[in-house]
Amino acid sequence: MIVDRDEQFRFFARGLFLHRRVCEVQSTARVTEVPRLSHQEINIAFIEVPEDDTPVIQMLRWLRHGEDSPAPEMPVILLVKTLDKTQLARVTAFGIHGILQKPVSGEKLLKAVVGVATNPRLFKSAGEPVADAASKVLPAAKVAVEESAPASVPVGEAPPPPPVERRTAAQKAVRVAARPVGRDLPSPPPAMTVRSGGGIGAVEPPAKSNRGTDPIEVVASPPVAEIRPWPDESAAVGKAPSEPLELAALAENKKKKKKDIALADPLQDKDGAKKDAGAGIEAILEAHASWVASSGGDGRRANLEGRELCGLALGGKVLSSAMLRRAELSGSDFTGADMHGVDLRNADVFGGTFVGTNLAVARMRHAKLRGCVFSQASLKGADLGGADLTGATFGDADLTGAILVGANLAEADLSEVGGLIQGQLDGVKGDAATRLPPGLILPEGND
């Protein structure tokens, strides 16, 4: 889960993790959305800390100690612009797993995930013992460093052994396309600090303070081994693997790639001719339904990006988290389909039917949805930013938490929708024919 007001950063981070085959990435600009999103299975959260950190503190208090919190042990990494010790003392009081200073590179994001997955350690701004992600009590994590405390582990002494390794939710589910190969991860020291701008990847011993006792030293996640990419075919060109394990992994990966190439286009015959779209899609959706039902353990995720699939009857189908980006779906019928979290960004669904469809948290940014019908549909948390909804009919659809910034609502009928508030209409476009629920108006600048 990514909580950040910077839309470009959210887009970058989502693409980074999805490219590494993470099953699903939730993102939002509002920290108040965390309680709703936390009821899904979230394995790690990156949360921005703005200048007004009160909402973040309230959210962390609820997450760690709230009676209705579904994930009190969720790993949390904070994203900060400045390393202000006073602010960090406040936001780390309820326990975090690391801090990254913005701007953040993709490499640092991946290192942060690997660090939490391999050694989940919970840090707090107080000196009392805290629990790690497996709810086992660790020795006190020294975040507040006194003047008399040693700056680092003495030269020649090995750092204390890490706690007994247990598989946690983060270790089971977080999947990134990078890991250390052929060697063990080093044991982290018990307390670390970070240089200004260094982020999690750059750590150094804390210098002795000449002032009084500081309320907090900047804490980073434990250091991790150097990230090395998964072996691929290019690694075998001109250079033999240095270790037998790498050679075996390379051969296995090559076999998998050949299999993937053979199955890459289910809508194409061996000679390259296109099959009937209606017949080919059934096999894809059947495999996708198995993938959804088994949480990725069986079947295969449907990837129909850029396909020409106009006029299909997909009513009642399971399309949760399916990839339909840039697909041509004009005139298609999705009545009663489960499209939770589907990716329809930049897709063309002119005149599509979504009656009773579950489109919760769907990604529909910049989609062409002119004349679509959304009666009785659930669009909770859906991202419709920049979408063309000209002439669309929403009936009694649920738009709770839906993102509409930049959407074109000209001639659209939203008069009976539920969950829509005035703040969601900021930045939308409309005209005199746009119909809104009683009490809501288009923002200034619209005719």
mmCIF file of N, CA and C in Angstrom, residues 183-236:
data_model
loop_
_atom_site.group_PDB
_atom_site.id
_atom_site.type_symbol
_atom_site.label_atom_id
_atom_site.label_comp_id
_atom_site.label_asym_id
_atom_site.label_seq_id
_atom_site.Cartn_x
_atom_site.Cartn_y
_atom_site.Cartn_z
ATOM 1 N N ARG A 183 24.651 -16.413 -1.123
ATOM 2 C CA ARG A 183 25.267 -16.062 0.148
ATOM 3 C C ARG A 183 24.195 -15.620 1.115
ATOM 4 N N ASP A 184 24.531 -15.697 2.390
ATOM 5 C CA ASP A 184 23.585 -15.354 3.433
ATOM 6 C C ASP A 184 23.530 -13.864 3.641
ATOM 7 N N LEU A 185 22.418 -13.392 4.163
ATOM 8 C CA LEU A 185 22.271 -11.983 4.504
ATOM 9 C C LEU A 185 23.040 -11.690 5.781
ATOM 10 N N PRO A 186 23.696 -10.546 5.897
ATOM 11 C CA PRO A 186 24.442 -10.214 7.118
ATOM 12 C C PRO A 186 23.495 -9.901 8.257
ATOM 13 N N SER A 187 23.984 -10.114 9.482
ATOM 14 C CA SER A 187 23.196 -9.766 10.659
ATOM 15 C C SER A 187 23.272 -8.266 10.891
ATOM 16 N N PRO A 188 22.128 -7.606 11.113
ATOM 17 C CA PRO A 188 22.133 -6.156 11.307
ATOM 18 C C PRO A 188 22.523 -5.786 12.723
ATOM 19 N N PRO A 189 23.148 -4.620 12.912
ATOM 20 C CA PRO A 189 23.388 -4.133 14.266
ATOM 21 C C PRO A 189 22.081 -3.702 14.900
ATOM 22 N N PRO A 190 22.031 -3.589 16.251
ATOM 23 C CA PRO A 190 20.751 -3.309 16.920
ATOM 24 C C PRO A 190 20.221 -1.924 16.699
ATOM 25 N N ALA A 191 21.024 -0.931 16.398
ATOM 26 C CA ALA A 191 20.534 0.433 16.211
ATOM 27 C C ALA A 191 21.332 1.108 15.123
ATOM 28 N N MET A 192 20.663 1.793 14.226
ATOM 29 C CA MET A 192 21.341 2.427 13.111
ATOM 30 C C MET A 192 20.842 3.855 12.962
ATOM 31 N N THR A 193 21.623 4.684 12.301
ATOM 32 C CA THR A 193 21.180 6.027 11.942
ATOM 33 C C THR A 193 21.409 6.219 10.467
ATOM 34 N N VAL A 194 20.865 7.287 9.937
ATOM 35 C CA VAL A 194 20.925 7.514 8.502
ATOM 36 C C VAL A 194 21.453 8.904 8.214
ATOM 37 N N ARG A 195 22.271 9.003 7.173
ATOM 38 C CA ARG A 195 22.758 10.306 6.750
ATOM 39 C C ARG A 195 21.666 11.071 6.047
ATOM 40 N N SER A 196 21.740 12.386 6.089
ATOM 41 C CA SER A 196 20.735 13.217 5.425
ATOM 42 C C SER A 196 20.715 12.893 3.947
ATOM 43 N N GLY A 197 19.539 12.493 3.472
ATOM 44 C CA GLY A 197 19.386 12.155 2.064
ATOM 45 C C GLY A 197 19.783 10.737 1.739
ATOM 46 N N GLY A 198 20.270 9.972 2.748
ATOM 47 C CA GLY A 198 20.769 8.644 2.459
ATOM 48 C C GLY A 198 19.695 7.610 2.321
ATOM 49 N N GLY A 199 18.569 7.787 2.998
ATOM 50 C CA GLY A 199 17.507 6.798 2.940
ATOM 51 C C GLY A 199 17.910 5.523 3.647
ATOM 52 N N ILE A 200 17.165 4.471 3.392
ATOM 53 C CA ILE A 200 17.415 3.210 4.071
ATOM 54 C C ILE A 200 18.713 2.578 3.600
ATOM 55 N N GLY A 201 19.060 2.775 2.349
ATOM 56 C CA GLY A 201 20.219 2.083 1.819
ATOM 57 C C GLY A 201 21.537 2.608 2.320
ATOM 58 N N ALA A 202 21.608 3.801 2.880
ATOM 59 C CA ALA A 202 22.881 4.382 3.302
ATOM 60 C C ALA A 202 22.872 4.578 4.805
ATOM 61 N N VAL A 203 23.665 3.759 5.524
ATOM 62 C CA VAL A 203 23.676 3.835 6.974
ATOM 63 C C VAL A 203 25.086 4.101 7.463
ATOM 64 N N GLU A 204 25.196 4.708 8.606
ATOM 65 C CA GLU A 204 26.486 4.979 9.210
ATOM 66 C C GLU A 204 26.308 5.115 10.702
ATOM 67 N N PRO A 205 27.354 4.878 11.508
ATOM 68 C CA PRO A 205 27.219 4.987 12.964
ATOM 69 C C PRO A 205 26.881 6.410 13.351
ATOM 70 N N PRO A 206 26.054 6.590 14.404
ATOM 71 C CA PRO A 206 25.711 7.937 14.842
ATOM 72 C C PRO A 206 26.884 8.628 15.521
ATOM 73 N N ALA A 207 27.083 9.906 15.203
ATOM 74 C CA ALA A 207 28.137 10.675 15.854
ATOM 75 C C ALA A 207 27.688 11.087 17.246
ATOM 76 N N LYS A 208 28.682 11.258 18.168
ATOM 77 C CA LYS A 208 28.342 11.649 19.525
ATOM 78 C C LYS A 208 27.838 13.085 19.538
ATOM 79 N N SER A 209 26.746 13.299 20.243
ATOM 80 C CA SER A 209 26.123 14.620 20.269
ATOM 81 C C SER A 209 26.816 15.511 21.274
ATOM 82 N N ASN A 210 27.034 16.795 20.920
ATOM 83 C CA ASN A 210 27.591 17.776 21.836
ATOM 84 C C ASN A 210 26.531 18.516 22.607
ATOM 85 N N ARG A 211 25.259 18.298 22.218
ATOM 86 C CA ARG A 211 24.171 18.963 22.912
ATOM 87 C C ARG A 211 23.623 18.023 23.964
ATOM 88 N N GLY A 212 22.475 18.430 24.533
ATOM 89 C CA GLY A 212 21.824 17.568 25.509
ATOM 90 C C GLY A 212 21.281 16.324 24.819
ATOM 91 N N THR A 213 20.606 15.507 25.575
ATOM 92 C CA THR A 213 20.060 14.271 25.008
ATOM 93 C C THR A 213 19.000 14.589 23.976
ATOM 94 N N ASP A 214 19.218 14.155 22.743
ATOM 95 C CA ASP A 214 18.228 14.394 21.683
ATOM 96 C C ASP A 214 17.046 13.479 21.889
ATOM 97 N N PRO A 215 15.835 13.925 21.495
ATOM 98 C CA PRO A 215 14.670 13.065 21.695
ATOM 99 C C PRO A 215 14.697 11.824 20.832
ATOM 100 N N ILE A 216 15.394 11.915 19.675
ATOM 101 C CA ILE A 216 15.396 10.736 18.789
ATOM 102 C C ILE A 216 16.541 10.849 17.805
ATOM 103 N N GLU A 217 17.127 9.715 17.462
ATOM 104 C CA GLU A 217 18.058 9.657 16.353
ATOM 105 C C GLU A 217 17.299 9.081 15.174
ATOM 106 N N VAL A 218 17.633 9.527 13.987
ATOM 107 C CA VAL A 218 16.916 9.076 12.798
ATOM 108 C C VAL A 218 17.185 7.598 12.587
ATOM 109 N N VAL A 219 16.119 6.836 12.456
ATOM 110 C CA VAL A 219 16.240 5.391 12.403
ATOM 111 C C VAL A 219 16.024 4.910 10.984
ATOM 112 N N ALA A 220 16.798 3.927 10.581
ATOM 113 C CA ALA A 220 16.592 3.306 9.277
ATOM 114 C C ALA A 220 16.388 1.820 9.469
ATOM 115 N N SER A 221 15.817 1.171 8.482
ATOM 116 C CA SER A 221 15.663 -0.269 8.552
ATOM 117 C C SER A 221 17.039 -0.923 8.554
ATOM 118 N N PRO A 222 17.147 -2.168 9.048
ATOM 119 C CA PRO A 222 18.435 -2.845 9.062
ATOM 120 C C PRO A 222 18.991 -2.948 7.662
ATOM 121 N N PRO A 223 20.328 -2.874 7.508
ATOM 122 C CA PRO A 223 20.924 -2.975 6.173
ATOM 123 C C PRO A 223 20.699 -4.358 5.601
ATOM 124 N N VAL A 224 20.622 -4.438 4.300
ATOM 125 C CA VAL A 224 20.401 -5.720 3.643
ATOM 126 C C VAL A 224 21.528 -5.962 2.652
ATOM 127 N N ALA A 225 21.620 -7.210 2.229
ATOM 128 C CA ALA A 225 22.655 -7.554 1.271
ATOM 129 C C ALA A 225 22.403 -6.868 -0.051
ATOM 130 N N GLU A 226 23.471 -6.747 -0.838
ATOM 131 C CA GLU A 226 23.343 -6.100 -2.142
ATOM 132 C C GLU A 226 22.326 -6.835 -2.996
ATOM 133 N N ILE A 227 21.399 -6.083 -3.588
ATOM 134 C CA ILE A 227 20.355 -6.698 -4.410
ATOM 135 C C ILE A 227 20.933 -7.066 -5.769
ATOM 136 N N ARG A 228 20.703 -8.288 -6.164
ATOM 137 C CA ARG A 228 21.151 -8.748 -7.477
ATOM 138 C C ARG A 228 19.937 -9.231 -8.256
ATOM 139 N N PRO A 229 19.854 -8.945 -9.519
ATOM 140 C CA PRO A 229 18.637 -9.287 -10.279
ATOM 141 C C PRO A 229 18.494 -10.781 -10.483
ATOM 142 N N TRP A 230 17.237 -11.186 -10.768
ATOM 143 C CA TRP A 230 17.010 -12.592 -11.115
ATOM 144 C C TRP A 230 17.833 -12.923 -12.358
ATOM 145 N N PRO A 231 18.379 -14.134 -12.431
ATOM 146 C CA PRO A 231 19.139 -14.495 -13.637
ATOM 147 C C PRO A 231 18.234 -14.507 -14.848
ATOM 148 N N ASP A 232 18.739 -14.083 -15.997
ATOM 149 C CA ASP A 232 17.963 -14.151 -17.217
ATOM 150 C C ASP A 232 18.859 -14.603 -18.364
ATOM 151 N N GLU A 233 18.279 -14.638 -19.537
ATOM 152 C CA GLU A 233 19.029 -15.157 -20.674
ATOM 153 C C GLU A 233 20.230 -14.287 -20.999
ATOM 154 N N SER A 234 20.088 -12.980 -20.805
ATOM 155 C CA SER A 234 21.189 -12.084 -21.150
ATOM 156 C C SER A 234 22.400 -12.322 -20.287
ATOM 157 N N ALA A 235 22.203 -12.837 -19.073
ATOM 158 C CA ALA A 235 23.331 -13.062 -18.178
ATOM 159 C C ALA A 235 24.210 -14.193 -18.686
ATOM 160 N N ALA A 236 23.641 -15.064 -19.542
ATOM 161 C CA ALA A 236 24.399 -16.208 -20.031
ATOM 162 C C ALA A 236 25.237 -15.875 -21.256
#
